[in-house]
Short mmCIF file of C-alpha atoms in Angstrom, two decimals:
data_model
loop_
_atom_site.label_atom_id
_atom_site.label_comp_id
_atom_site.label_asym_id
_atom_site.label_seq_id
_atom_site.Cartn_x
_atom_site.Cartn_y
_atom_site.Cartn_z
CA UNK R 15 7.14 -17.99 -25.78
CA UNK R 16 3.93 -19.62 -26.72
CA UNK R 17 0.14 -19.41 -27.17
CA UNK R 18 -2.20 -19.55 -24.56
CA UNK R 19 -5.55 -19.79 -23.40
CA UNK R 20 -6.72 -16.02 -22.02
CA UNK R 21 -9.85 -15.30 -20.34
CA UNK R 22 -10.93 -11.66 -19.23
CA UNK R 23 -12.00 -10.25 -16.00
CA UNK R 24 -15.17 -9.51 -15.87
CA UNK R 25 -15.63 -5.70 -13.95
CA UNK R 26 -18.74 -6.20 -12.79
CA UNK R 27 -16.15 -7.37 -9.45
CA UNK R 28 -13.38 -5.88 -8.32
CA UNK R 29 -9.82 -6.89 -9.07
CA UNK R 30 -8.47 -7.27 -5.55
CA UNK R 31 -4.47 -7.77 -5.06
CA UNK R 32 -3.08 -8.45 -1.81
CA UNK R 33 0.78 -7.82 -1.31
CA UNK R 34 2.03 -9.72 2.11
CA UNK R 35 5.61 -9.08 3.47
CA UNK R 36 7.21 -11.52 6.06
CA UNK R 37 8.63 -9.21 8.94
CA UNK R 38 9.18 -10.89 12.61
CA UNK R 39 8.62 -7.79 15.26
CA UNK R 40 10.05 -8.19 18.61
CA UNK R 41 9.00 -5.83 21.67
CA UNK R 42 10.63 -5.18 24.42
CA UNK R 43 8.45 -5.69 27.53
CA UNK R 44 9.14 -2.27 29.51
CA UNK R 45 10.26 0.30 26.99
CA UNK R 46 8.41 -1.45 24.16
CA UNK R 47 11.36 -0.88 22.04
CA UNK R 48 11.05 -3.05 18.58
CA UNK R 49 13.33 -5.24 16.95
CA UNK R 50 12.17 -5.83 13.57
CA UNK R 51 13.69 -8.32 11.03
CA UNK R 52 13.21 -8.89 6.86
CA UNK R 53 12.26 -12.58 6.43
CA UNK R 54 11.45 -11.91 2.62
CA UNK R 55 13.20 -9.13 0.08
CA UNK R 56 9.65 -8.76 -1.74
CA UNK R 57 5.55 -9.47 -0.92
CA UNK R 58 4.24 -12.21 -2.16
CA UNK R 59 0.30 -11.45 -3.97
CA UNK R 60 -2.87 -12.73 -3.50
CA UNK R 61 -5.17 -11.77 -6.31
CA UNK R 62 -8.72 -12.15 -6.49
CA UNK R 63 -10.77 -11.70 -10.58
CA UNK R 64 -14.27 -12.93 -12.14
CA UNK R 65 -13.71 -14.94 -15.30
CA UNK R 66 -17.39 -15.28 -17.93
CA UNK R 67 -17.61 -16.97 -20.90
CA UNK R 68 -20.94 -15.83 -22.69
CA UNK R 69 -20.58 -18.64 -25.51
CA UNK R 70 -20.94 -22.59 -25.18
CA UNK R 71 -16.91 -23.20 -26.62
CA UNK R 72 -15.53 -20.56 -23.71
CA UNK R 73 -17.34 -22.59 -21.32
CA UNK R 74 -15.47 -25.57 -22.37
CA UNK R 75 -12.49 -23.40 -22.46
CA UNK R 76 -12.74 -22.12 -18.90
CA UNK R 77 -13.21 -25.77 -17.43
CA UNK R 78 -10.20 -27.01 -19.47
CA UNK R 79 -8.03 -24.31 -18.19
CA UNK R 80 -9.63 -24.55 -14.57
CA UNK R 81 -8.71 -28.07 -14.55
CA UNK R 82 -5.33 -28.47 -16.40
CA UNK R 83 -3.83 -25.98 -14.09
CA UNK R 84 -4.13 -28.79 -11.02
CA UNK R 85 -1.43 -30.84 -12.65
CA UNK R 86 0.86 -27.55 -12.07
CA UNK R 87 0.66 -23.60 -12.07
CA UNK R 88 -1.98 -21.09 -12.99
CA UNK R 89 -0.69 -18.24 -15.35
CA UNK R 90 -2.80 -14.78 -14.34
CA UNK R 91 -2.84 -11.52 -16.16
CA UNK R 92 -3.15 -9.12 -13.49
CA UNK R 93 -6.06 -7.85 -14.63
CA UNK R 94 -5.71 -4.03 -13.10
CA UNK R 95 -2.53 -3.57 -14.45
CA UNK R 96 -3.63 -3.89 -18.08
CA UNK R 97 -2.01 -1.36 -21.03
CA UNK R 98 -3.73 -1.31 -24.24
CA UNK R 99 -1.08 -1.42 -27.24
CA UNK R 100 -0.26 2.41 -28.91
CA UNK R 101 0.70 1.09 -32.07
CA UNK R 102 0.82 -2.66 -34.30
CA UNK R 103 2.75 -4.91 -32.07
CA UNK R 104 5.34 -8.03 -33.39
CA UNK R 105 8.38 -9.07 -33.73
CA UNK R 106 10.10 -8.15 -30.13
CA UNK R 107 8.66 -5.03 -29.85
CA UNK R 108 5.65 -4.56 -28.36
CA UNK R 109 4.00 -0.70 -27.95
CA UNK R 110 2.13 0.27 -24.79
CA UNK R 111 2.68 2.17 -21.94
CA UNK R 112 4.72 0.64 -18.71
CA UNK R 113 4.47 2.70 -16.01
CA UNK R 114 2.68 2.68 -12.93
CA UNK R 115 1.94 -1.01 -13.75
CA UNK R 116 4.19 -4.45 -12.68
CA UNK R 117 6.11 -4.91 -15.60
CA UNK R 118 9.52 -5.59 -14.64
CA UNK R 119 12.33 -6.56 -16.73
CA UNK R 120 13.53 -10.46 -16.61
CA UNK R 121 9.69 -11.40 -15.85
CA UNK R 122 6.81 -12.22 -18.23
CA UNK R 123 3.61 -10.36 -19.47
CA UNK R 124 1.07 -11.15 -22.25
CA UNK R 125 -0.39 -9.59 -24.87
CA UNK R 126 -3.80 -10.56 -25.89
CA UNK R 127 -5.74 -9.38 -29.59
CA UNK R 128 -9.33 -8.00 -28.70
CA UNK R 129 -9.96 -6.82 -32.12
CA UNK R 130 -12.91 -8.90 -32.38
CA UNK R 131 -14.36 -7.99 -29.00
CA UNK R 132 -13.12 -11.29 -27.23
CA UNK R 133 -9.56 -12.11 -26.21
CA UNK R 134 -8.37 -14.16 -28.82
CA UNK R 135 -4.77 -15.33 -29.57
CA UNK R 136 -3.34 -14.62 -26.64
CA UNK R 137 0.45 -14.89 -26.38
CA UNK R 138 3.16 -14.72 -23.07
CA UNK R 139 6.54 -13.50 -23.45
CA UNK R 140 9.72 -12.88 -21.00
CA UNK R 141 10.33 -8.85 -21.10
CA UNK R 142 14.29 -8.14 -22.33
CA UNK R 143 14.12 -4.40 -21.80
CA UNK R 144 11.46 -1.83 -20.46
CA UNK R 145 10.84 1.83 -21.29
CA UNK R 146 8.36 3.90 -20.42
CA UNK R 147 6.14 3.74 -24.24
CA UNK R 148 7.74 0.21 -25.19
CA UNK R 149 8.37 -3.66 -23.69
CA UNK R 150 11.21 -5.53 -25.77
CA UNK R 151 10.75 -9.26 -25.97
CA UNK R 152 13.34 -11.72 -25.25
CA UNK R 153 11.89 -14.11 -28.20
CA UNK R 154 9.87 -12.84 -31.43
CA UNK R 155 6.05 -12.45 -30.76
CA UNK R 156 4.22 -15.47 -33.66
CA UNK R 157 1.93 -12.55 -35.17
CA UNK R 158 1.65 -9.30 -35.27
CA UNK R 159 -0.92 -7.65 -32.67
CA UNK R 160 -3.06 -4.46 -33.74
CA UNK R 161 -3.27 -1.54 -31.64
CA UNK R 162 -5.72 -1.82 -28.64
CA UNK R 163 -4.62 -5.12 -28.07
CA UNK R 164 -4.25 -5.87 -24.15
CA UNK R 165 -0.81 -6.37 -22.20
CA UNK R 166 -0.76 -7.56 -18.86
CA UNK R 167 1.98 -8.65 -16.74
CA UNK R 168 1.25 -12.26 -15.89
CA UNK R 169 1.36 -13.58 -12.21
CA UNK R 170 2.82 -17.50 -11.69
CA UNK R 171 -0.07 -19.07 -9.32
CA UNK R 172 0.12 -21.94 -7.30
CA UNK R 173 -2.93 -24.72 -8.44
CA UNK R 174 -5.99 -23.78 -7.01
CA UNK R 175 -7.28 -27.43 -5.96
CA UNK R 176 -10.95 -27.00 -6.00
CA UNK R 177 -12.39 -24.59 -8.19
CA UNK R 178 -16.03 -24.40 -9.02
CA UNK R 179 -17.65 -22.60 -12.46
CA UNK R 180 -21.24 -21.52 -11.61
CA UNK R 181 -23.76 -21.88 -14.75
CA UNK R 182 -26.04 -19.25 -15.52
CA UNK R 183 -27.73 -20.81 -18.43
CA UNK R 184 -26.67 -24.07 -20.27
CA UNK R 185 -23.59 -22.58 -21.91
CA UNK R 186 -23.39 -19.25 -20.02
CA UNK R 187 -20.73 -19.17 -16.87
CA UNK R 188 -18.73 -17.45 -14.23
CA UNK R 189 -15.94 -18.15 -12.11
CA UNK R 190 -14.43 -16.20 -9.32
CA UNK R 191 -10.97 -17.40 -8.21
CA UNK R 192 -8.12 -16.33 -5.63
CA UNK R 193 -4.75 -17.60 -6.10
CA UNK R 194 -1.76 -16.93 -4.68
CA UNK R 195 1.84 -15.89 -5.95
CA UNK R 196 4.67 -18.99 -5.61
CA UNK R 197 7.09 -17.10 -3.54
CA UNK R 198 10.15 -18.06 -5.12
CA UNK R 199 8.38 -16.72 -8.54
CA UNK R 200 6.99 -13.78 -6.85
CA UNK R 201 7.21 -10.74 -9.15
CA UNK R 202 9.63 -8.08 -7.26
CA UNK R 203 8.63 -5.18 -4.71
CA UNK R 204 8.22 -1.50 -6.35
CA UNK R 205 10.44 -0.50 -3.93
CA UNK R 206 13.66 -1.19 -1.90
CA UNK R 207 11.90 -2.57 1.49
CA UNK R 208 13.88 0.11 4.49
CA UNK R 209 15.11 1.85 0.94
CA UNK R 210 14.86 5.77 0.92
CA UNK R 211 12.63 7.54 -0.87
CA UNK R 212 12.07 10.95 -2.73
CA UNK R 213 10.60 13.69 0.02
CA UNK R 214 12.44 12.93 2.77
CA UNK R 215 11.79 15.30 5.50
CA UNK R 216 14.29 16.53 8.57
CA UNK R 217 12.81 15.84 11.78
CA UNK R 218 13.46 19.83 12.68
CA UNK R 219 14.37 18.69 17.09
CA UNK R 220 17.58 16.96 16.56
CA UNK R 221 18.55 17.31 13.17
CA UNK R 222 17.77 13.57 13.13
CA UNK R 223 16.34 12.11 9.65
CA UNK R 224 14.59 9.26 10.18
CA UNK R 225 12.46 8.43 7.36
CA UNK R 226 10.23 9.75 4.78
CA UNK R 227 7.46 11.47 5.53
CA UNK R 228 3.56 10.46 4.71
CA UNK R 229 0.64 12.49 4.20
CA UNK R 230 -2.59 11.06 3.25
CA UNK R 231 -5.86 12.22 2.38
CA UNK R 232 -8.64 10.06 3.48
CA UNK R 233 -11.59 8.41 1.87
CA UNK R 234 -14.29 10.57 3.84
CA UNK R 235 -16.97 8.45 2.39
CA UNK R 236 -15.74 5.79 5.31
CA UNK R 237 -14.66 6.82 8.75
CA UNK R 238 -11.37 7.36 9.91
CA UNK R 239 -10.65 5.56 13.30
CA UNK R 240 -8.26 6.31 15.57
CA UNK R 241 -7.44 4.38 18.20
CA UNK R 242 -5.74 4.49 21.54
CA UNK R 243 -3.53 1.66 22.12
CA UNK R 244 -1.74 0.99 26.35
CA UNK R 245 0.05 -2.03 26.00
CA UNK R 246 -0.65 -3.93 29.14
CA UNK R 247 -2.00 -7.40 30.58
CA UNK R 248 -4.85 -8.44 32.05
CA UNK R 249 -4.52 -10.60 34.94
CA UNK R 250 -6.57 -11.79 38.04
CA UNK R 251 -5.51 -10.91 41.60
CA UNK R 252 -7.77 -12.47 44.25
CA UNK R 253 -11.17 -12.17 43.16
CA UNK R 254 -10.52 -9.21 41.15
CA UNK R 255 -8.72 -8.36 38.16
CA UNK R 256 -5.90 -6.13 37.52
CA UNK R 257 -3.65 -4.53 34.89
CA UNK R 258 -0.16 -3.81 34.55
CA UNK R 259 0.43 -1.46 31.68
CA UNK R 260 3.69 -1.09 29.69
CA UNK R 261 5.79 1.75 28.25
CA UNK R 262 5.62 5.26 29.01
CA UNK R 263 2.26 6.10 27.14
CA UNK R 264 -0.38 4.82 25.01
CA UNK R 265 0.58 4.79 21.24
CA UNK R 266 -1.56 6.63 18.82
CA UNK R 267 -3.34 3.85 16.03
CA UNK R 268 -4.94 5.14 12.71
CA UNK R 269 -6.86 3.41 10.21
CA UNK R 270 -9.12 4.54 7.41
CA UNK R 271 -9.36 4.17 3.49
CA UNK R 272 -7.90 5.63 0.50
CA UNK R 273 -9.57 6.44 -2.33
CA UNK R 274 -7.14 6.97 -5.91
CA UNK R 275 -8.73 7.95 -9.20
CA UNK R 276 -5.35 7.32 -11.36
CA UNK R 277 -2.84 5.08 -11.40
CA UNK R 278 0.11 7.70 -10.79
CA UNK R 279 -0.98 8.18 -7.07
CA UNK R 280 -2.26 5.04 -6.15
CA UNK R 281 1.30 3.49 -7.00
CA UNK R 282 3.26 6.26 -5.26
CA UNK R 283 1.08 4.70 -2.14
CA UNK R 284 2.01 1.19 -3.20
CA UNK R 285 5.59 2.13 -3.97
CA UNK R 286 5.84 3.66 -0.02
CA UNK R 287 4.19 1.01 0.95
CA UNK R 288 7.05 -1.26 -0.29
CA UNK R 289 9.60 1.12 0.53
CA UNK R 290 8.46 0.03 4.29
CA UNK R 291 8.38 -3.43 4.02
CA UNK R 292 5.63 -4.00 5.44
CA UNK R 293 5.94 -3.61 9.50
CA UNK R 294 9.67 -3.48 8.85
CA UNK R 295 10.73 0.28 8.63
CA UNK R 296 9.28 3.21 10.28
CA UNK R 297 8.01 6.83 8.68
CA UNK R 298 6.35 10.07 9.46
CA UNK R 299 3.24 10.35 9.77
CA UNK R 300 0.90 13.97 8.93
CA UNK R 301 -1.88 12.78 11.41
CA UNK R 302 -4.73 12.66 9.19
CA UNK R 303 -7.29 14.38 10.95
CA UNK R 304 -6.56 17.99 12.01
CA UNK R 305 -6.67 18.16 15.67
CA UNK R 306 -5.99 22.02 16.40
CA UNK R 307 -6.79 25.70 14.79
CA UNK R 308 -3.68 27.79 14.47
CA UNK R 309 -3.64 30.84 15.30
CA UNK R 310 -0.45 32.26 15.35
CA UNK R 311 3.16 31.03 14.62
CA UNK R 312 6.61 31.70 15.17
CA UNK R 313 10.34 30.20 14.78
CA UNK R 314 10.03 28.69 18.48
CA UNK R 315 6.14 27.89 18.67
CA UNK R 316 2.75 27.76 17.35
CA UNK R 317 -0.21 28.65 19.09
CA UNK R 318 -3.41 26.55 18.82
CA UNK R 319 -7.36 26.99 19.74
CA UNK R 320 -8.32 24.76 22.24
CA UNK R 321 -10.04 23.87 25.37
CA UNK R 322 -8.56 20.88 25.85
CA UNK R 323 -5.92 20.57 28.83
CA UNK R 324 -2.43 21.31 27.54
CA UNK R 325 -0.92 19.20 30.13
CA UNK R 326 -2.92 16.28 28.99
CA UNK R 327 -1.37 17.24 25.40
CA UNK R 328 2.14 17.58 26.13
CA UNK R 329 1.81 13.72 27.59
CA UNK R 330 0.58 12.69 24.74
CA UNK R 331 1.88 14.66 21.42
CA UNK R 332 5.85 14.55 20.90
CA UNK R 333 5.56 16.01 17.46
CA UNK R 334 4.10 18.45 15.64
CA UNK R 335 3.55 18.90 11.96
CA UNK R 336 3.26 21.95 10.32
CA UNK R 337 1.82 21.21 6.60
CA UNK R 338 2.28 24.53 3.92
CA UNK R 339 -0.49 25.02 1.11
CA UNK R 340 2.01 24.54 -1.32
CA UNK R 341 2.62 20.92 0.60
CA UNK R 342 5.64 21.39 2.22
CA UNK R 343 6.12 19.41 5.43
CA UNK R 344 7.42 21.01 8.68
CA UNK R 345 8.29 18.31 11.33
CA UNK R 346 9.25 19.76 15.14
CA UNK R 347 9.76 18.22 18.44
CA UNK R 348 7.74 19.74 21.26
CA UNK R 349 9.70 21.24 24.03
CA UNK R 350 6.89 22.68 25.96
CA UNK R 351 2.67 22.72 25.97
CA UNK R 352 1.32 25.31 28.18
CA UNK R 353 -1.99 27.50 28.47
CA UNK R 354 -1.96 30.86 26.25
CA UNK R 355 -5.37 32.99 26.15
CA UNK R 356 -8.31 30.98 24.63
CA UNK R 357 -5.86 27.55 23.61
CA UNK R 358 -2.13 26.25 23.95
CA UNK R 359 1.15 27.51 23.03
CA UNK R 360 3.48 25.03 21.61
CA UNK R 361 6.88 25.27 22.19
CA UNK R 362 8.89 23.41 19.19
CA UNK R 363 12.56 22.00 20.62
CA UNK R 364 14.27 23.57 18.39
CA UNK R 365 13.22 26.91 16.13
CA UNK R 366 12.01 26.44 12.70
CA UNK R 367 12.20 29.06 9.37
CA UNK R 368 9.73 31.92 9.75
CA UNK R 369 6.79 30.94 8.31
CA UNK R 370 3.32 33.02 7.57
CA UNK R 371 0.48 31.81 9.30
CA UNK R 372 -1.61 32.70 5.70
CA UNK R 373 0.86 30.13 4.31
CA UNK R 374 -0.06 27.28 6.67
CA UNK R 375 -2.82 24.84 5.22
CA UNK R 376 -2.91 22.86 8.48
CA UNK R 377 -1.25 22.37 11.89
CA UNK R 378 -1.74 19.01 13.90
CA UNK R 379 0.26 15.72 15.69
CA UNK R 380 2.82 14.22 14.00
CA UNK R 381 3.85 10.69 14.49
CA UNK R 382 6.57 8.25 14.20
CA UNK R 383 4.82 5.14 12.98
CA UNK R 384 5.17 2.13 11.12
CA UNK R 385 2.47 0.00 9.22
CA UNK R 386 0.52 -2.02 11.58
CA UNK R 387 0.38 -4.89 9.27
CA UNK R 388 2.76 -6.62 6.67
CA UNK R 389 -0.39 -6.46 4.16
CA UNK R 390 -1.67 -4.05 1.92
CA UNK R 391 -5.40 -4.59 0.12
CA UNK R 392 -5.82 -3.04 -3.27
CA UNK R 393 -9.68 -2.98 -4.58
CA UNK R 394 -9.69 -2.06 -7.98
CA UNK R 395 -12.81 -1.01 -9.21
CA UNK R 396 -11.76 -0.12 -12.57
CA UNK R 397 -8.10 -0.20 -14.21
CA UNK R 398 -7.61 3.32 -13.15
CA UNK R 399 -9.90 3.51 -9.70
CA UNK R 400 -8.51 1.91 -6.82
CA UNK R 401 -9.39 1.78 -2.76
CA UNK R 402 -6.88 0.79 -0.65
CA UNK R 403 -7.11 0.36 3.32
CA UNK R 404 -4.57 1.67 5.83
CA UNK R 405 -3.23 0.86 9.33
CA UNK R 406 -0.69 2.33 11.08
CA UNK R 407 0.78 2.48 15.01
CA UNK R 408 3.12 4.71 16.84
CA UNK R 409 6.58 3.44 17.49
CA UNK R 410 7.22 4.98 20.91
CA UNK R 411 11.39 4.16 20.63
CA UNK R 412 13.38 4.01 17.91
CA UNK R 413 16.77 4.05 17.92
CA UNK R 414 20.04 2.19 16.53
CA UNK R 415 21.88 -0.25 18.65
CA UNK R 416 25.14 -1.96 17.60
CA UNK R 417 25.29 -5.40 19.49
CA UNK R 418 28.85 -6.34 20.33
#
């Protein structure tokens, strides 16, 4: 444990942390089957912060730092993970809160004094043990910290080769860096990548459960897209083109944003998130916008307002899900789609517990998906607001195969 140089993010930016898992995906060309393989057991970051030293002596600070950390690594607080101290802080024991942040025991943080209104005497430390008000120290801390001091977990960053520090006045400057995690330092997933997770749900047509189920509530202040995805090729035939499409049908594609405004939900996101592993293991998806109206339901079906052609539908839509106001998930296979007076009747496979259609918040597609990307983008705009992007694709065929 030692001393060391600590500069503060400055929130006129965002923090931005990007968490990349390694998965290799392998299709098969007719029933576009997947074969997906771990190459990592947790994401390696990419974090993005705004250093600014307001006084001529943290200039010279900053560029010291900025260019001893060529010879070797580049220690980061992550800046939106920050817990301010409960309590006076030394010896081992050091008072702040834990969770919903990446502290994790066997890896470092740092605790920084702010008393004065700039970091000053900053100090790293290797975390012994972890509880949910506390952080035990493997080594004594040097001094004793007052409450409101600043505790990050630190991130080990590979050199950053060619930084620049832009001057806004002789003595005034910012810096905006991006650095990346080593990958054998990497600080661990939140989650078990293809691990289970709390909530569960049944898939109600075979008795089949094949993952948790998601349910997300869109940013509405950006657009939801959903996208319609044949896979196919393009090629020429004479002097025209043509196109051979794969699979049975086209897969269902979402993508949209997601808006948290505390930590407690936006890390139950990042903890699913890493509970997938990336591309690596499938889920449920709640489709999340509400394509039909109920208007009646049963144990065998639910009917639905709409115009639209129900064979078209029962091409389409394999699952239904039937979300409760007090958020209980329903998932059911569709047997059958046919017309019934002004919309469809849907048939489930199998018959589901009586439910009252005043009890019913929403009905709509369900879908078998997996993240479309081994990525996840947080934007934090402050240490307890976060936006973070998703993307996710049907998985048309998805079953176990032992290979002898």
């Amino acid at each position: 444990m030692s001393a060391i140089d600590v500069f503060l993010h400055n929130w006129i930016d965002a923090v931005t942390v990007e968490s990349a898992w390694k998965t290799v995906v392998m299709v098969a060309d007719e029933t576009l089957a997947e074969e997906r393989s771990a190459l990592a057991d947790r994401p390696v970051r990419v974090v993005s912060f705004r250093w600014a030293g307001l006084t001529r002596d943290e200039a010279l600070r900053i560029v010291l730092a900025l260019a001893d950390q060529t010879n070797g690594a580049l220690l980061v607080p992550l800046y939106c993970d920050q817990a301010v101290t409960t309590g006076s802080s030394s010896g081992t024991a050091v008072a702040c809160p834990t969770t919903n942040r990446r502290f994790f025991k066997g890896h470092y943080g740092i605790i920084v004094d702010v008393s004065t209104g700039r970091p000053t005497h900053g100090e790293w430390f290797s975390i012994s043990v972890l509880d949910e008000g506390s952080i035990t120290t493997a080594e004594a801390l040097t001094r004793t910290y007052p409450a409101g001091s600043l505790v990050f977990p630190l991130l080990n960053i590979l050199p950053i080769l060619e930084p620049t520090i832009q001057f806004q006045a002789d003595g005034l400057c910012s810096v905006a860096l991006t650095g990346s995690e080593f990958a054998d330092r990497a600080l661990p997933a939140l989650a078990e990548a293809g691990g289970t997770l709390d909530g569960s749900t049944t898939h109600v047509g075979d008795g089949v459960v094949y993952g948790p189920v998601l349910v997300l509530e869109p940013d509405w202040s950006e657009e939801v897209v959903a996208g319609i995805v044949r896979d196919g090729q393009v090629f020429a035939q004479g002097r025209a083109q043509a196109v051979r499409v794969r699979g049975e049908r086209p897969r269902l594609k979402f993508e949209g944003s997601l808006l948290f405004d505390n930590r407690a939900d936006a890390f139950a996101y990042l903890r699913f998130f890493d509970s997938r592993g990336g591309r690596l293991a499938p889920f449920w998806l709640v489709s999340p916008v509400t394509l039909w109206t109920a208007t009646a339901i049963e144990e065998g079906y639910v009917d639905v307002k709409t115009a639209a052609d129900p064979e078209l539908g029962e091409a389409l839509f394999d699952y239904v899900a039937i979300v409760m106001k007090d958020g209980q998930v329903h998932i059911c296979a569709v047997g059958l789609i046919a017309p019934q007076g002004d919309g469809w009747r849907i048939t489930f496979a199998a018959t589901i517990p009586t439910l009252a259609l005043v009890d019913v918040d929403r009905v709509t597609p369900a879908l078998f998906v997996r993240f479309d990307a081994d990525a996840i983008r947080e934007e934090w705009l402050t240490d307890g607001v976060t936006r973070i992007s998703f993307s996710v694709v049907e998985v048309l065929r998805e079953i176990d195969e032992e290979i002898a």
